[in-house]
């Protein structure tokens, strides 16, 4: 991301603008299950900032981080006075903490600047033109035989991400690998493993050709990873938020999952990625289950990622129009009508 620092800080002054926050519910195709539970809808909050031009940003409030839909809407609407005084992205970072509300506003400010200037956000950031990126396709947590069947159905995707849940994970890993012997696999335990089983499960994952395991232990227990033989690289998700959280992950993790809903928007996400590289971490760019409007800003971050997990729209029963175009496992750059 070299050369973008000037554009990241202090840019995008808003003047006197209208601000709207609305809640939307997008049905999931079937059910999406991780170790913490299941859901059938993606509930998102959209922030819209505009005058003659309008910028949009989408976020997903996440209870795991103490967020609620109502709280995120209130936080966004609470920025109206600051917008009236003139708000840029640097001031926004001081006004709101990292999280979903700041993400929606930060991305809306980037989109607004692009619409006003007639230039795409990548150009505003002095980045190379966006290229398509490969995304993983996520297999929801289920019984081993069900996950194996879903893996076979998704075998046209070269990279699959399997959700794990603790008890029964050895069988899940074995069943999926048997079903798709040639696929690349990454796994996400969502904090579901116990300290005393983690090393053996990582060894099993390595033997099964899994190339990355996300967040095996609860964030409050992850210091134990420093003393565990990691046969597979381990990626921080719930333990990694913004730049301020990265240094404490050294020695525990090999990679970090950067999500705009955790960093508080594209601005901090780009700076977090830069700091992660300086510290020697590999990078996954991830997201919550959401529409193409939430994925589009993350595609700028994904240009320099080792793994990309931006399949949210593929998990929905329907998406925005226009939305992102997926050609197999490739996500194409966003159309300007969508974002940026």
XYZ file of C-alpha atoms in Angstrom:
340
model
C 0.000 0.000 0.000
C 2.987 2.287 -0.450
C 2.219 5.868 -1.333
C -1.284 5.973 0.153
C -0.544 7.538 3.557
C -1.247 11.075 2.368
C -4.659 10.080 1.089
C -5.560 7.997 4.123
C -5.221 10.721 6.711
C -7.276 13.877 6.770
C -8.891 13.397 3.359
C -12.546 13.368 2.449
C -13.967 16.455 4.166
C -17.717 16.259 4.171
C -19.095 19.774 4.573
C -22.829 19.978 5.342
C -24.328 16.638 4.440
C -27.400 14.554 5.062
C -26.890 11.333 6.984
C -29.170 8.317 6.979
C -28.780 4.976 8.736
C -31.084 2.110 7.859
C -31.357 -1.537 8.834
C -31.715 -4.153 6.111
C -32.349 -7.882 6.324
C -31.047 -10.166 3.572
C -32.145 -13.838 3.599
C -29.388 -16.432 3.633
C -29.648 -19.341 1.225
C -30.492 -22.026 3.774
C -28.747 -21.561 7.108
C -25.282 -20.344 8.109
C -23.776 -22.019 11.183
C -20.561 -21.462 13.113
C -19.508 -22.583 16.581
C -21.493 -19.752 18.218
C -24.817 -20.474 16.530
C -26.884 -20.312 13.356
C -28.716 -17.632 11.417
C -31.015 -17.439 8.413
C -30.697 -13.724 7.682
C -27.865 -11.262 7.318
C -28.854 -8.138 9.250
C -26.834 -5.173 8.027
C -26.765 -1.435 8.694
C -26.250 0.923 5.765
C -24.967 4.462 6.255
C -25.684 6.932 3.473
C -24.029 10.351 3.381
C -24.898 12.823 0.662
C -25.710 16.155 -0.871
C -25.997 16.132 -4.654
C -23.846 12.996 -4.513
C -24.378 10.076 -2.138
C -21.864 7.717 -0.589
C -22.798 4.402 1.014
C -21.199 2.006 3.442
C -22.491 -1.265 4.890
C -21.618 -2.915 8.192
C -22.653 -5.946 10.245
C -23.063 -5.377 14.001
C -21.567 -8.353 15.846
C -22.672 -9.346 19.326
C -19.325 -11.120 19.918
C -17.769 -7.656 20.101
C -20.524 -6.135 22.224
C -22.379 -4.593 19.299
C -26.099 -4.509 18.570
C -28.034 -3.274 15.571
C -29.681 -0.593 17.673
C -26.373 0.541 19.159
C -24.683 0.780 15.770
C -27.566 2.783 14.293
C -27.459 5.138 17.281
C -23.684 5.571 16.929
C -24.022 6.443 13.235
C -26.888 8.862 13.815
C -24.926 10.427 16.670
C -22.416 11.715 14.091
C -24.889 14.126 12.486
C -23.581 17.111 14.436
C -19.998 16.297 13.483
C -21.010 16.008 9.843
C -22.638 19.418 10.039
C -19.316 20.838 11.251
C -17.345 19.096 8.509
C -16.061 15.568 9.139
C -13.151 13.815 7.476
C -11.936 10.259 7.951
C -9.193 11.261 10.354
C -11.718 13.041 12.590
C -14.080 10.064 12.317
C -11.353 7.788 13.697
C -11.166 10.023 16.771
C -14.938 10.265 17.114
C -15.819 6.544 17.023
C -13.917 3.445 18.157
C -13.023 0.654 15.734
C -16.093 -1.372 14.867
C -19.138 -1.649 12.661
C -20.503 1.903 12.977
C -17.216 3.532 12.028
C -16.823 1.069 9.169
C -20.118 2.070 7.559
C -19.313 5.785 7.861
C -15.689 5.479 6.735
C -16.680 3.511 3.637
C -19.515 5.944 2.912
C -17.044 8.855 3.050
C -14.709 7.069 0.623
C -17.627 6.360 -1.721
C -18.798 9.961 -1.499
C -15.335 11.270 -2.357
C -15.197 8.947 -5.355
C -18.622 10.082 -6.579
C -17.726 13.762 -6.151
C -14.342 13.484 -7.836
C -15.294 11.112 -10.620
C -12.311 8.943 -9.658
C -12.420 5.468 -8.155
C -11.191 4.909 -4.606
C -8.209 2.893 -5.838
C -7.111 5.919 -7.850
C -7.673 8.220 -4.865
C -5.390 5.911 -2.878
C -2.806 5.888 -5.676
C -3.156 2.126 -6.032
C -2.808 0.118 -9.216
C -6.067 -0.645 -11.051
C -7.992 -3.334 -9.198
C -7.717 -6.885 -10.468
C -9.998 -9.853 -9.757
C -9.135 -11.779 -6.595
C -9.705 -15.390 -5.649
C -12.097 -15.993 -2.778
C -12.662 -19.038 -0.653
C -16.149 -20.509 -0.459
C -17.279 -21.190 3.103
C -18.849 -24.468 4.221
C -21.116 -23.972 7.203
C -20.596 -26.044 10.356
C -22.540 -29.300 10.268
C -22.199 -33.044 10.748
C -19.184 -34.560 8.925
C -21.214 -36.318 6.247
C -23.233 -33.168 5.501
C -20.093 -31.048 5.207
C -18.552 -33.671 2.937
C -21.595 -33.560 0.658
C -21.465 -29.758 0.531
C -17.757 -29.918 -0.237
C -18.433 -32.197 -3.202
C -21.104 -29.789 -4.458
C -18.576 -26.946 -4.188
C -15.674 -28.851 -5.714
C -15.499 -26.358 -8.582
C -14.059 -23.894 -6.050
C -10.283 -24.435 -5.728
C -10.260 -22.960 -2.181
C -12.769 -24.022 0.472
C -13.088 -22.720 4.020
C -14.570 -25.191 6.482
C -16.202 -24.034 9.691
C -15.289 -26.139 12.731
C -16.896 -26.305 16.156
C -14.813 -28.291 18.629
C -16.210 -31.738 19.344
C -16.193 -33.854 16.189
C -13.759 -31.654 14.276
C -11.347 -34.506 13.543
C -14.151 -36.332 11.764
C -15.202 -33.174 9.911
C -11.680 -32.572 8.637
C -11.276 -36.170 7.511
C -14.682 -36.288 5.802
C -14.167 -33.068 3.854
C -10.670 -34.023 2.749
C -11.910 -37.414 1.544
C -14.734 -35.717 -0.373
C -12.462 -33.185 -2.131
C -8.967 -34.689 -2.241
C -7.560 -32.007 -4.552
C -9.096 -28.840 -3.102
C -7.157 -26.293 -1.114
C -8.593 -26.099 2.402
C -8.523 -23.548 5.194
C -10.396 -23.974 8.462
C -12.029 -21.667 11.012
C -12.704 -22.880 14.543
C -14.212 -19.579 15.787
C -12.666 -20.000 19.275
C -14.162 -23.488 19.753
C -11.071 -25.572 20.619
C -9.614 -26.352 24.008
C -5.971 -25.664 24.847
C -5.169 -29.323 25.537
C -6.452 -30.496 22.122
C -5.150 -27.715 19.911
C -1.710 -29.131 19.141
C -3.064 -32.542 18.138
C -5.811 -30.990 15.997
C -3.267 -28.782 14.251
C -1.157 -31.858 13.547
C -4.218 -33.593 12.098
C -4.983 -30.502 10.023
C -1.441 -30.537 8.639
C -1.720 -34.231 7.742
C -4.977 -33.439 5.920
C -3.381 -30.695 3.872
C -5.170 -27.786 5.544
C -3.051 -24.700 4.926
C -4.394 -22.343 7.603
C -6.464 -22.566 10.806
C -8.282 -19.481 12.066
C -8.746 -18.646 15.741
C -8.610 -22.097 17.353
C -8.727 -20.765 20.931
C -10.863 -18.131 22.630
C -9.184 -14.744 22.413
C -8.709 -14.632 26.181
C -6.821 -17.948 26.078
C -4.655 -17.411 23.026
C -1.436 -16.767 24.976
C -1.217 -20.570 25.103
C -0.516 -20.612 21.356
C 3.004 -19.334 22.035
C 3.833 -22.662 23.697
C 2.073 -24.918 21.187
C 3.762 -26.546 18.208
C 1.858 -25.087 15.257
C 2.042 -27.676 12.494
C -0.253 -25.429 10.446
C -0.089 -21.618 10.351
C -2.614 -20.124 12.762
C -4.573 -16.979 11.911
C -5.969 -14.487 14.425
C -9.544 -13.374 13.841
C -11.396 -12.600 17.071
C -8.013 -11.665 18.583
C -7.095 -9.181 15.824
C -8.942 -5.910 15.319
C -6.921 -2.826 14.384
C -3.241 -1.815 14.442
C -3.269 -1.465 18.207
C -3.985 -5.174 18.682
C -1.239 -6.594 16.469
C 1.906 -6.423 18.591
C 0.451 -8.656 21.299
C -0.161 -11.389 18.708
C 3.528 -11.906 17.946
C 4.639 -15.431 18.801
C 1.045 -16.623 19.015
C -0.136 -16.292 15.430
C 1.307 -16.524 11.945
C -1.410 -14.563 10.132
C -4.209 -12.103 10.839
C -7.713 -11.884 9.404
C -8.424 -8.222 8.644
C -12.101 -7.301 8.409
C -13.403 -3.801 7.878
C -16.091 -4.346 10.520
C -13.306 -4.911 13.068
C -10.901 -2.169 12.004
C -13.629 0.427 11.639
C -13.411 0.896 7.901
C -11.117 0.843 4.907
C -8.867 3.618 6.210
C -7.733 1.724 9.295
C -7.814 -1.625 7.469
C -5.162 -0.431 5.003
C -2.977 0.829 7.835
C -3.527 -2.411 9.773
C -2.444 -4.446 6.755
C 0.680 -2.350 6.391
C 1.567 -2.834 10.057
C 0.830 -6.564 9.852
C 3.320 -6.919 6.996
C 5.924 -4.971 8.960
C 5.499 -7.448 11.827
C 5.837 -10.448 9.509
C 2.241 -11.656 9.538
C 0.518 -13.148 6.524
C -2.869 -11.629 5.763
C -6.348 -12.947 5.198
C -9.014 -10.459 4.160
C -12.372 -11.557 5.488
C -15.871 -10.265 6.087
C -19.139 -11.054 7.752
C -22.070 -12.542 5.821
C -23.320 -9.449 4.011
C -24.091 -8.022 0.596
C -21.780 -6.855 -2.169
C -21.802 -3.340 -0.699
C -19.848 -4.635 2.312
C -17.446 -6.695 0.165
C -16.587 -3.972 -2.355
C -14.266 -1.846 -0.151
C -12.519 -4.993 1.098
C -11.482 -5.801 -2.472
C -8.965 -2.949 -2.290
C -7.429 -4.585 0.762
C -7.563 -8.030 -0.853
C -5.212 -6.992 -3.669
C -2.261 -7.737 -1.371
C -3.706 -10.620 0.671
C -2.478 -14.193 1.026
C -6.044 -15.486 1.414
C -9.357 -13.854 0.609
C -12.718 -14.790 2.134
C -15.232 -12.470 0.491
C -17.961 -14.928 -0.446
C -20.744 -13.275 1.586
C -23.031 -12.545 -1.378
C -22.708 -16.154 -2.554
C -24.233 -17.269 0.757
C -27.313 -15.059 0.336
C -30.571 -15.951 -1.366
C -30.255 -12.660 -3.294
C -27.837 -9.744 -3.485
C -27.919 -6.064 -4.351
C -28.325 -4.953 -7.951
C -25.861 -4.057 -9.199
C -23.660 -6.280 -7.085
C -20.244 -7.795 -7.401
C -19.688 -10.208 -10.255
C -18.303 -13.621 -9.312
C -16.759 -15.656 -12.104
C -16.197 -18.997 -10.447
C -13.885 -18.308 -7.531
C -12.850 -14.867 -8.819
C -14.427 -11.661 -7.510
C -14.314 -8.850 -10.055
C -13.718 -5.199 -9.093
C -16.899 -3.360 -8.045
C -18.898 -1.322 -10.551
C -18.972 2.381 -9.572
C -22.765 2.205 -9.203
C -22.238 -0.192 -6.294
C -19.370 1.507 -4.458
C -16.166 3.418 -4.963
